[in-house]
mmCIF file with all atom_site columns, C-alpha atoms in Angstrom:
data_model
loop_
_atom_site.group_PDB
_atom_site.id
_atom_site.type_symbol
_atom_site.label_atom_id
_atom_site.label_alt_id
_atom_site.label_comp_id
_atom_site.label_asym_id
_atom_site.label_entity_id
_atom_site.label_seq_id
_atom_site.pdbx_PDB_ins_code
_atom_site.Cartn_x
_atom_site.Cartn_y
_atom_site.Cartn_z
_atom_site.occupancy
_atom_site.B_iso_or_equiv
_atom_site.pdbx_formal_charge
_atom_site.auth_seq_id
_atom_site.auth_comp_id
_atom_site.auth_asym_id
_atom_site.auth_atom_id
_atom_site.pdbx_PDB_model_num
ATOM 1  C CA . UNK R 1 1  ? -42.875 160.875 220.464 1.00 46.00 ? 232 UNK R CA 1
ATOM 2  C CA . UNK R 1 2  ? -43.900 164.006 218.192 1.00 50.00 ? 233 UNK R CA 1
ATOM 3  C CA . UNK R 1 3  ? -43.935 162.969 214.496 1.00 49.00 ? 234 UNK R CA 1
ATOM 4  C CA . UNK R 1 4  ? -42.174 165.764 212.721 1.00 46.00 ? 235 UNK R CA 1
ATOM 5  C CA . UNK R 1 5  ? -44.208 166.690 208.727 1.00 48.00 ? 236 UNK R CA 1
ATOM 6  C CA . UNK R 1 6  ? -40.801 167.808 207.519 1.00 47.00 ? 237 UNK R CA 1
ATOM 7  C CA . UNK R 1 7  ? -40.724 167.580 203.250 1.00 49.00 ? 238 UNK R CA 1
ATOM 8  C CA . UNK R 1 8  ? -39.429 164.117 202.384 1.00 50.00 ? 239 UNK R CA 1
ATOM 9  C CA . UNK R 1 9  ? -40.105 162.866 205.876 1.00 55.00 ? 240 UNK R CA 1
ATOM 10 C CA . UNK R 1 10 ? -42.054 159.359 206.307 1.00 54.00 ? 241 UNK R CA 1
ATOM 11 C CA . UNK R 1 11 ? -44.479 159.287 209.030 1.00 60.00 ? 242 UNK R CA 1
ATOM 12 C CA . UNK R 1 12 ? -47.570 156.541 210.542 1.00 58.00 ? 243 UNK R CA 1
ATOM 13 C CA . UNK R 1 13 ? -50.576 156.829 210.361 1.00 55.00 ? 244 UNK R CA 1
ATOM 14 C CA . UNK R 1 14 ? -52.950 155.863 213.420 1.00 63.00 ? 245 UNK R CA 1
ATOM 15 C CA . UNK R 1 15 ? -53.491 152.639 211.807 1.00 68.00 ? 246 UNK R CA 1
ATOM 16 C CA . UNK R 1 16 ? -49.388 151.871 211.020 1.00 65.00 ? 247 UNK R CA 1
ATOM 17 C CA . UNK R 1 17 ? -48.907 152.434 207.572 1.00 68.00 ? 248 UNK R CA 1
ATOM 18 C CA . UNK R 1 18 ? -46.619 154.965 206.993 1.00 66.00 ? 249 UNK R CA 1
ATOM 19 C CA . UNK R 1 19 ? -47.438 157.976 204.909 1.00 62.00 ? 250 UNK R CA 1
ATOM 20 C CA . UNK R 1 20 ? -45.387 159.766 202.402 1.00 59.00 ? 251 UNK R CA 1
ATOM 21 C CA . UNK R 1 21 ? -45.599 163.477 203.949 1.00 62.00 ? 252 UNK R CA 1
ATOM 22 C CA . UNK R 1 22 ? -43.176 164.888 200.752 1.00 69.00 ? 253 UNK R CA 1
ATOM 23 C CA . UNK R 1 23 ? -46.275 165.647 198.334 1.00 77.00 ? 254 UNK R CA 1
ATOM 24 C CA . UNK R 1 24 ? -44.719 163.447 195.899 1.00 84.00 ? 255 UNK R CA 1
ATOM 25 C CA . UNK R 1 25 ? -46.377 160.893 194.313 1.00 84.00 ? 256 UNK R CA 1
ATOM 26 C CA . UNK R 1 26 ? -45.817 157.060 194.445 1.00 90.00 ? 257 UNK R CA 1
ATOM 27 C CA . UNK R 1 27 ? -45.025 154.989 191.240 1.00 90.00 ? 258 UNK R CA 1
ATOM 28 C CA . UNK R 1 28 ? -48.085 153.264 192.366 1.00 90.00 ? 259 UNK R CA 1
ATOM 29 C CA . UNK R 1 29 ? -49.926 156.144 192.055 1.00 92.00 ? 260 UNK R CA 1
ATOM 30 C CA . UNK R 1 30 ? -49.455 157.276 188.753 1.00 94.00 ? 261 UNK R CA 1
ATOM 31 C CA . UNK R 1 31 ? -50.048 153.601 187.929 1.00 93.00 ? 262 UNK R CA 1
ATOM 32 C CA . UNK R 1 32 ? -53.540 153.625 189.286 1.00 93.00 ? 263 UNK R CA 1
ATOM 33 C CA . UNK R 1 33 ? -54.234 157.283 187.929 1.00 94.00 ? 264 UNK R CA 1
ATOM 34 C CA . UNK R 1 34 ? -52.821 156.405 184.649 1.00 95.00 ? 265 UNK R CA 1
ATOM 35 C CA . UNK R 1 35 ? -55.288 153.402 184.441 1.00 95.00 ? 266 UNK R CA 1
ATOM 36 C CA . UNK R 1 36 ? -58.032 155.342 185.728 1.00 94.00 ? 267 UNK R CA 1
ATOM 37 C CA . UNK R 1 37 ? -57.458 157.763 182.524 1.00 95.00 ? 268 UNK R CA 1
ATOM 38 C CA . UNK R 1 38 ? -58.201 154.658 180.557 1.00 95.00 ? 269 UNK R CA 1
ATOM 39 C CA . UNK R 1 39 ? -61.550 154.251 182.332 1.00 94.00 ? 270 UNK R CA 1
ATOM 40 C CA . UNK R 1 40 ? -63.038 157.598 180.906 1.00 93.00 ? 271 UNK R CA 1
ATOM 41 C CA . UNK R 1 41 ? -66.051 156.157 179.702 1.00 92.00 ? 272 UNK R CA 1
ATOM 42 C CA . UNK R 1 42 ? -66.739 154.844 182.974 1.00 93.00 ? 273 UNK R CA 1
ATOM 43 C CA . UNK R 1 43 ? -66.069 157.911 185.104 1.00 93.00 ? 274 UNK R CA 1
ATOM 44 C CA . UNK R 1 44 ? -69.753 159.387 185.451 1.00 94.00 ? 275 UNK R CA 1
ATOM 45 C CA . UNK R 1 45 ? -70.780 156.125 187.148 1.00 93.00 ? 276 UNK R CA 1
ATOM 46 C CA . UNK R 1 46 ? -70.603 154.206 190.481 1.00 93.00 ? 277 UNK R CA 1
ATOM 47 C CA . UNK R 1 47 ? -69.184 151.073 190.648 1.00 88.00 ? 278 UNK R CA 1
ATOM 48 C CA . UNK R 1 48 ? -71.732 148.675 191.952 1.00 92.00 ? 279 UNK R CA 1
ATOM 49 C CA . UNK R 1 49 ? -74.216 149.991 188.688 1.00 93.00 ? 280 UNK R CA 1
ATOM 50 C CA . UNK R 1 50 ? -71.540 149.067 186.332 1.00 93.00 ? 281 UNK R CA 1
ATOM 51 C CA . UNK R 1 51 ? -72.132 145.796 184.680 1.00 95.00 ? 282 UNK R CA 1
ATOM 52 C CA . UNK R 1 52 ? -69.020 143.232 184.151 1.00 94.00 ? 283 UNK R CA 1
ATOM 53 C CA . UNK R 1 53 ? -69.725 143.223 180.010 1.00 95.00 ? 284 UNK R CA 1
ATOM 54 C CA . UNK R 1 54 ? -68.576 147.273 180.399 1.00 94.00 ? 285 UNK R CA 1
ATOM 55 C CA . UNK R 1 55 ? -65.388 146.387 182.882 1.00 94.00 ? 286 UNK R CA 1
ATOM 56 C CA . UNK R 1 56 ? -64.603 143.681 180.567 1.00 95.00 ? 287 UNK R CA 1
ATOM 57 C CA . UNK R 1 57 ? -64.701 145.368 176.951 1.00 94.00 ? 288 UNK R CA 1
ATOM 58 C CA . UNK R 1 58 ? -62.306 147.858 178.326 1.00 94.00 ? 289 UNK R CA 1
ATOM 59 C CA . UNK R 1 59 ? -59.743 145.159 179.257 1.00 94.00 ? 290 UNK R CA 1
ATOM 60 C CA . UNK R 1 60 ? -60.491 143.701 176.035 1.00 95.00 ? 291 UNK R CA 1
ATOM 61 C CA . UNK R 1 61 ? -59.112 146.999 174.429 1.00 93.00 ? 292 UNK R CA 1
ATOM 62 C CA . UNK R 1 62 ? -55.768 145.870 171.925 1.00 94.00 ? 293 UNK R CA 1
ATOM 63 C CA . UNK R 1 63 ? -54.659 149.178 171.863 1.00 95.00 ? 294 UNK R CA 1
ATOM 64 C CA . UNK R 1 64 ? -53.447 149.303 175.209 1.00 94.00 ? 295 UNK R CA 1
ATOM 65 C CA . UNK R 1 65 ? -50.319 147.271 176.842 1.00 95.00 ? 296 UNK R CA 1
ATOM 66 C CA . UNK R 1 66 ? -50.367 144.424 178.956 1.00 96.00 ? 297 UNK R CA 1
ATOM 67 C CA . UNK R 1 67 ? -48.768 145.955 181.754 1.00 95.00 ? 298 UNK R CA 1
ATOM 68 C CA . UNK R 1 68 ? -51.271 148.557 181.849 1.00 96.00 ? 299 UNK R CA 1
ATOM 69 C CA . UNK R 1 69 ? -54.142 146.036 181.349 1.00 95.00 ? 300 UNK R CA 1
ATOM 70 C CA . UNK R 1 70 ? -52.636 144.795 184.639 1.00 96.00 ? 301 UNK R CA 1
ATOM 71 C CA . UNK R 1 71 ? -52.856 147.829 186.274 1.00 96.00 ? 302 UNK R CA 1
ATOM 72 C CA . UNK R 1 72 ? -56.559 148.522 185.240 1.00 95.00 ? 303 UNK R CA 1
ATOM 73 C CA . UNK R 1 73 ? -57.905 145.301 186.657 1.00 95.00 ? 304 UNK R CA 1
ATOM 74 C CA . UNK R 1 74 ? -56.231 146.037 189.733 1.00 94.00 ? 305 UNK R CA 1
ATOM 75 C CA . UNK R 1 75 ? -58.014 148.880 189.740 1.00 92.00 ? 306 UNK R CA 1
ATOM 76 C CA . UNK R 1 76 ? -61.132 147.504 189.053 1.00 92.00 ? 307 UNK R CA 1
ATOM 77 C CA . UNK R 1 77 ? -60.598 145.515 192.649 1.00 88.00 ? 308 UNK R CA 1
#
């Protein structure tokens, strides 16, 4: 079975997850890249150096929704 890379055409990957081939993005993914915007002060380090006091007083931030709260500690996993 050939898998085709038409525009708009879902494909698998070796390991079974299927792959958007389209170039669009996901909703998930401007989710995750939205909430990785919020992390700017944390974008020149790696994450094992980064203390929990740092991950924590960005989720403690009030200006920013719950929803994307949510989607910040998810990234954070």
């Amino acid at each position: 079975m050939a898998l085709t890379t038409c525009p708009g055409k879902n494909r698998r990957n070796g390991t079974g997850t299927i792959v958007k081939l389209s170039g669009k993005k996901s909703s998930s993914q401007y989710c995750a890249l939205a909430a990785f915007k919020h992390c700017d002060q944390l974008h020149n380090r790696i994450m094992p150096d980064i203390p929990a006091l740092d991950l924590q007083q960005i989720l403690d931030r009030e200006d920013l929704s719950r929803s994307m709260l949510e989607h910040i500690k998810t990234l954070f996993n």
